[in-house]
PDB file of C-alpha atoms and ligand atoms in Angstrom:
ATOM      1  CA  MET A1360      -0.028  -0.007  -0.092  1.00 82.00           C
ATOM      2  CA  GLN A1361       1.392   3.388  -0.969  1.00 88.00           C
ATOM      3  CA  PRO A1362       0.998   6.034   1.339  1.00 96.00           C
ATOM      4  CA  THR A1363      -1.665   8.747   0.669  1.00 98.00           C
ATOM      5  CA  SER A1364      -0.169  12.489   1.006  1.00 98.00           C
ATOM      6  CA  PHE A1365      -2.828  15.457   1.833  1.00 98.00           C
ATOM      7  CA  THR A1366      -3.196  18.447   4.254  1.00 98.00           C
ATOM      8  CA  VAL A1367      -5.625  19.027   6.926  1.00 98.00           C
ATOM      9  CA  ASN A1368      -6.152  21.752   9.150  1.00 98.00           C
ATOM     10  CA  GLY A1369      -3.033  23.402   7.457  1.00 98.00           C
ATOM     11  CA  SER A1370      -0.594  20.540   8.105  1.00 98.00           C
ATOM     12  CA  ALA A1371       0.856  18.002   5.710  1.00 98.00           C
ATOM     13  CA  VAL A1372       0.077  14.430   6.633  1.00 98.00           C
ATOM     14  CA  SER A1373       0.491  10.839   5.014  1.00 98.00           C
ATOM     15  CA  VAL A1374      -1.614   7.931   5.405  1.00 98.00           C
ATOM     16  CA  THR A1375      -0.851   4.409   4.587  1.00 97.00           C
ATOM     17  CA  ALA A1376      -4.671   2.668   3.995  1.00 97.00           C
ATOM     18  CA  ASP A1377      -6.647   1.375   1.629  1.00 97.00           C
ATOM     19  CA  GLY A1378      -7.309   3.971  -0.806  1.00 97.00           C
ATOM     20  CA  ASP A1379     -10.966   2.900  -0.587  1.00 97.00           C
ATOM     21  CA  THR A1380     -11.069   3.507   2.872  1.00 98.00           C
ATOM     22  CA  PRO A1381     -13.547   6.548   3.481  1.00 98.00           C
ATOM     23  CA  LEU A1382     -11.856   9.516   4.435  1.00 98.00           C
ATOM     24  CA  LEU A1383     -14.363   9.936   7.447  1.00 98.00           C
ATOM     25  CA  ASP A1384     -12.517   6.451   8.946  1.00 98.00           C
ATOM     26  CA  ILE A1385      -8.997   8.206   8.240  1.00 98.00           C
ATOM     27  CA  LEU A1386      -9.743  11.593   9.888  1.00 98.00           C
ATOM     28  CA  ARG A1387     -11.602   9.927  12.777  1.00 98.00           C
ATOM     29  CA  ASN A1388      -9.348   6.475  13.444  1.00 98.00           C
ATOM     30  CA  HIS A1389      -6.088   7.189  11.892  1.00 98.00           C
ATOM     31  CA  LEU A1390      -5.912  11.060  12.640  1.00 98.00           C
ATOM     32  CA  GLY A1391      -7.567  11.384  15.852  1.00 98.00           C
ATOM     33  CA  LEU A1392      -9.823  13.927  14.339  1.00 98.00           C
ATOM     34  CA  VAL A1393     -12.774  12.979  16.003  1.00 98.00           C
ATOM     35  CA  GLY A1394     -14.943  16.096  15.363  1.00 97.00           C
ATOM     36  CA  THR A1395     -16.288  15.510  12.045  1.00 98.00           C
ATOM     37  CA  LYS A1396     -19.228  12.694  12.855  1.00 98.00           C
ATOM     38  CA  PHE A1397     -20.489   9.677  11.668  1.00 98.00           C
ATOM     39  CA  GLY A1398     -24.327   9.699  10.755  1.00 97.00           C
ATOM     40  CA  CYS A1399     -25.692   7.910   7.906  1.00 97.00           C
ATOM     41  CA  GLY A1400     -22.561   6.791   6.178  1.00 97.00           C
ATOM     42  CA  GLN A1401     -24.309   6.838   2.905  1.00 97.00           C
ATOM     43  CA  GLU A1402     -23.962  10.645   2.219  1.00 97.00           C
ATOM     44  CA  GLN A1403     -27.888  11.229   3.384  1.00 97.00           C
ATOM     45  CA  CYS A1404     -27.111  13.202   6.685  1.00 98.00           C
ATOM     46  CA  GLY A1405     -24.236  16.072   6.213  1.00 98.00           C
ATOM     47  CA  CYS A1406     -22.975  15.216   9.704  1.00 97.00           C
ATOM     48  CA  CYS A1407     -19.403  14.292   8.010  1.00 98.00           C
ATOM     49  CA  MET A1408     -18.891  17.292   6.095  1.00 98.00           C
ATOM     50  CA  VAL A1409     -15.424  18.682   5.591  1.00 98.00           C
ATOM     51  CA  LEU A1410     -13.758  21.302   3.303  1.00 98.00           C
ATOM     52  CA  VAL A1411     -12.289  19.655   0.375  1.00 98.00           C
ATOM     53  CA  ASP A1412     -10.066  22.582  -1.416  1.00 98.00           C
ATOM     54  CA  GLY A1413     -12.859  25.287   0.217  1.00 97.00           C
ATOM     55  CA  ARG A1414     -15.786  23.268  -0.893  1.00 98.00           C
ATOM     56  CA  ALA A1415     -18.246  21.486   1.673  1.00 98.00           C
ATOM     57  CA  ASP A1416     -17.851  17.803   0.738  1.00 98.00           C
ATOM     58  CA  LYS A1417     -19.213  14.337   2.880  1.00 98.00           C
ATOM     59  CA  SER A1418     -16.535  12.458   3.848  1.00 98.00           C
ATOM     60  CA  CYS A1419     -18.161   9.044   4.553  1.00 98.00           C
ATOM     61  CA  GLY A1420     -18.395   9.061   0.398  1.00 96.00           C
ATOM     62  CA  LYS A1421     -15.054  10.143  -0.455  1.00 98.00           C
ATOM     63  CA  ALA A1422     -12.229   7.489  -0.815  1.00 98.00           C
ATOM     64  CA  LEU A1423      -9.037   8.218   0.788  1.00 98.00           C
ATOM     65  CA  SER A1424      -7.447   7.689  -2.892  1.00 97.00           C
ATOM     66  CA  THR A1425      -9.267  10.956  -4.071  1.00 98.00           C
ATOM     67  CA  VAL A1426      -7.955  12.975  -1.649  1.00 98.00           C
ATOM     68  CA  ALA A1427      -4.354  12.973  -2.589  1.00 98.00           C
ATOM     69  CA  GLY A1428      -2.791  16.379  -2.943  1.00 98.00           C
ATOM     70  CA  ARG A1429      -5.893  18.242  -1.825  1.00 98.00           C
ATOM     71  CA  GLU A1430      -6.576  20.199   1.117  1.00 98.00           C
ATOM     72  CA  ILE A1431      -9.019  19.445   3.667  1.00 98.00           C
ATOM     73  CA  VAL A1432     -10.497  21.291   6.501  1.00 98.00           C
ATOM     74  CA  THR A1433     -12.278  20.006   9.635  1.00 98.00           C
ATOM     75  CA  ILE A1434     -14.225  21.418  12.422  1.00 98.00           C
ATOM     76  CA  GLU A1435     -11.080  21.373  14.287  1.00 97.00           C
ATOM     77  CA  GLY A1436      -9.493  23.680  11.592  1.00 97.00           C
ATOM     78  CA  LEU A1437     -11.847  26.316  12.453  1.00 97.00           C
ATOM     79  CA  GLY A1438     -11.013  27.362  16.137  1.00 93.00           C
ATOM     80  CA  THR A1439     -10.422  26.832  19.318  1.00 92.00           C
ATOM     81  CA  ARG A1440     -12.556  26.836  22.758  1.00 91.00           C
ATOM     82  CA  GLU A1441     -10.380  29.802  23.543  1.00 94.00           C
ATOM     83  CA  ARG A1442     -10.539  31.282  20.020  1.00 94.00           C
ATOM     84  CA  PRO A1443     -13.694  30.123  18.553  1.00 96.00           C
ATOM     85  CA  HIS A1444     -14.402  31.101  15.056  1.00 97.00           C
ATOM     86  CA  PRO A1445     -17.138  33.471  14.113  1.00 97.00           C
ATOM     87  CA  LEU A1446     -19.605  30.980  13.228  1.00 97.00           C
ATOM     88  CA  GLN A1447     -18.917  28.632  16.524  1.00 97.00           C
ATOM     89  CA  GLN A1448     -19.507  32.261  18.618  1.00 97.00           C
ATOM     90  CA  ALA A1449     -22.377  32.563  16.701  1.00 98.00           C
ATOM     91  CA  PHE A1450     -23.898  29.215  17.401  1.00 97.00           C
ATOM     92  CA  LEU A1451     -22.841  29.506  21.112  1.00 96.00           C
ATOM     93  CA  ASP A1452     -24.556  32.857  21.129  1.00 97.00           C
ATOM     94  CA  GLU A1453     -27.930  31.617  19.518  1.00 97.00           C
ATOM     95  CA  GLN A1454     -27.845  28.194  21.637  1.00 96.00           C
ATOM     96  CA  ALA A1455     -28.226  26.470  18.154  1.00 96.00           C
ATOM     97  CA  GLY A1456     -28.164  23.011  19.066  1.00 89.00           C
ATOM     98  CA  GLN A1457     -29.324  20.572  21.248  1.00 93.00           C
ATOM     99  CA  CYS A1458     -27.615  17.239  21.180  1.00 96.00           C
ATOM    100  CA  GLY A1459     -25.172  19.264  19.161  1.00 96.00           C
ATOM    101  CA  TYR A1460     -24.114  16.115  17.037  1.00 97.00           C
ATOM    102  CA  CYS A1461     -24.993  17.678  13.706  1.00 97.00           C
ATOM    103  CA  LEU A1462     -23.085  21.179  14.213  1.00 97.00           C
ATOM    104  CA  PRO A1463     -19.674  19.985  12.923  1.00 98.00           C
ATOM    105  CA  GLY A1464     -21.464  19.482   9.729  1.00 98.00           C
ATOM    106  CA  ILE A1465     -23.310  22.235   9.479  1.00 98.00           C
ATOM    107  CA  ILE A1466     -20.760  24.513  10.609  1.00 98.00           C
ATOM    108  CA  ILE A1467     -18.639  23.408   7.946  1.00 98.00           C
ATOM    109  CA  SER A1468     -21.092  23.723   5.196  1.00 98.00           C
ATOM    110  CA  ALA A1469     -22.013  27.264   6.428  1.00 98.00           C
ATOM    111  CA  LYS A1470     -18.455  27.921   6.276  1.00 98.00           C
ATOM    112  CA  ALA A1471     -18.066  27.175   2.624  1.00 98.00           C
ATOM    113  CA  LEU A1472     -21.202  28.926   2.063  1.00 98.00           C
ATOM    114  CA  LEU A1473     -19.792  32.754   3.883  1.00 98.00           C
ATOM    115  CA  ASP A1474     -16.465  32.052   1.852  1.00 97.00           C
ATOM    116  CA  ARG A1475     -18.209  32.666  -1.262  1.00 97.00           C
ATOM    117  CA  ASN A1476     -21.132  34.490  -0.213  1.00 98.00           C
ATOM    118  CA  PRO A1477     -20.802  37.071   2.819  1.00 97.00           C
ATOM    119  CA  ALA A1478     -24.073  38.012   2.976  1.00 97.00           C
ATOM    120  CA  PRO A1479     -26.400  35.391   2.098  1.00 98.00           C
ATOM    121  CA  SER A1480     -30.171  35.493   2.298  1.00 97.00           C
ATOM    122  CA  PRO A1481     -32.378  33.557   4.322  1.00 96.00           C
ATOM    123  CA  THR A1482     -33.464  31.374   1.579  1.00 97.00           C
ATOM    124  CA  GLU A1483     -29.554  31.264   0.547  1.00 98.00           C
ATOM    125  CA  ILE A1484     -28.774  30.122   3.886  1.00 98.00           C
ATOM    126  CA  ALA A1485     -31.624  27.227   3.892  1.00 97.00           C
ATOM    127  CA  ALA A1486     -30.388  26.234   0.527  1.00 97.00           C
ATOM    128  CA  ALA A1487     -26.638  25.801   1.620  1.00 98.00           C
ATOM    129  CA  LEU A1488     -27.701  23.876   4.333  1.00 97.00           C
ATOM    130  CA  ASP A1489     -30.057  21.601   2.648  1.00 96.00           C
ATOM    131  CA  ASP A1490     -27.731  18.733   2.580  1.00 96.00           C
ATOM    132  CA  ASN A1491     -27.392  18.850   6.336  1.00 97.00           C
ATOM    133  CA  ILE A1492     -30.047  16.859   8.516  1.00 96.00           C
ATOM    134  CA  CYS A1493     -30.917  18.182  12.239  1.00 96.00           C
ATOM    135  CA  ARG A1494     -32.674  15.637  13.577  1.00 94.00           C
ATOM    136  CA  CYS A1495     -33.325  17.620  16.848  1.00 95.00           C
ATOM    137  CA  GLY A1496     -35.447  20.037  14.829  1.00 91.00           C
ATOM    138  CA  SER A1497     -32.902  23.220  15.867  1.00 93.00           C
ATOM    139  CA  HIS A1498     -33.397  24.776  12.234  1.00 93.00           C
ATOM    140  CA  ILE A1499     -34.631  28.089  13.003  1.00 95.00           C
ATOM    141  CA  ARG A1500     -31.708  28.815  15.386  1.00 97.00           C
ATOM    142  CA  ILE A1501     -29.608  27.286  13.301  1.00 97.00           C
ATOM    143  CA  LEU A1502     -30.504  29.843  10.623  1.00 97.00           C
ATOM    144  CA  ARG A1503     -30.124  32.760  13.114  1.00 97.00           C
ATOM    145  CA  ALA A1504     -26.789  31.631  14.098  1.00 98.00           C
ATOM    146  CA  VAL A1505     -25.617  31.529  10.370  1.00 98.00           C
ATOM    147  CA  GLU A1506     -27.172  35.313  10.016  1.00 98.00           C
ATOM    148  CA  ARG A1507     -25.463  36.315  12.751  1.00 98.00           C
ATOM    149  CA  ALA A1508     -22.000  34.690  11.936  1.00 98.00           C
ATOM    150  CA  ALA A1509     -22.216  36.461   8.725  1.00 98.00           C
ATOM    151  CA  ARG A1510     -22.615  39.399  10.322  1.00 97.00           C
ATOM    152  CA  LEU A1511     -19.913  38.890  13.086  1.00 95.00           C
ATOM    153  CA  LEU A1512     -17.499  38.577   9.713  1.00 95.00           C
ATOM    154  CA  ARG A1513     -18.424  41.391   7.836  1.00 95.00           C
ATOM    155  CA  GLU A1514     -17.607  43.858  11.316  1.00 94.00           C
ATOM    156  CA  GLY A1515     -14.442  41.938  10.851  1.00 89.00           C
ATOM    157  CA  ALA A1516     -14.614  39.440  13.705  1.00 86.00           C
ATOM    158  CA  GLY A1517     -12.272  36.493  13.857  1.00 76.00           C
ATOM    159  CA  GLN A1518      -9.392  38.472  11.819  1.00 71.00           C
TER     160      GLN A1518
HETATM  161  S1  FES B 705     -22.614  10.301   7.408  1.00 51.50           S
HETATM  162 FE1  FES B 705     -21.650  11.290   5.957  1.00 51.50          FE
HETATM  163  S2  FES B 705     -23.719  12.103   5.189  1.00 51.50           S
HETATM  164 FE2  FES B 705     -24.394  10.936   7.074  1.00 51.50          FE
HETATM  165  S1  FES B 706     -28.874  19.594  17.342  1.00 51.50           S
HETATM  166 FE1  FES B 706     -29.169  17.017  17.446  1.00 51.50          FE
HETATM  167  S2  FES B 706     -29.375  16.659  15.599  1.00 51.50           S
HETATM  168 FE2  FES B 706     -28.870  19.078  15.364  1.00 51.50          FE
END
């Protein structure tokens, strides 16, 4: 087996595993990045979203072999407990979650949106989160949190 090299949260990594292994398993089981969650394993729920070259993608359906040379960002790459990303701060401020299991995937999808559209409309936010399921039904607070994060970022937070 040849190692597969790529970047995770700004650091170069090289992983030796079967090329068909889902990126989600590599992140969680080989690299210890357990912030990205397993939900359905069938590209249906969005729990496992990561950024791949800046685009939100479901890591449960992405084979290791397809990420060679790519830049991956997981929820751990956004902020820290001491210095949360404005999106994370906005989700805290809006209390936008109950169990929280869906939130890493939702925040990653929202990050991809705000990176390409700093002032999305409520409709655009809902559309960007269409691939993310929240089983607790926190949708209204989640939408409010993304709007709040967009405002914070436009005001220069997190720079
Ligand atoms: S775990 Fe990947 S979409 Fe559900
Ligand atoms: S907060 Fe529980 S699944 Fe979304």
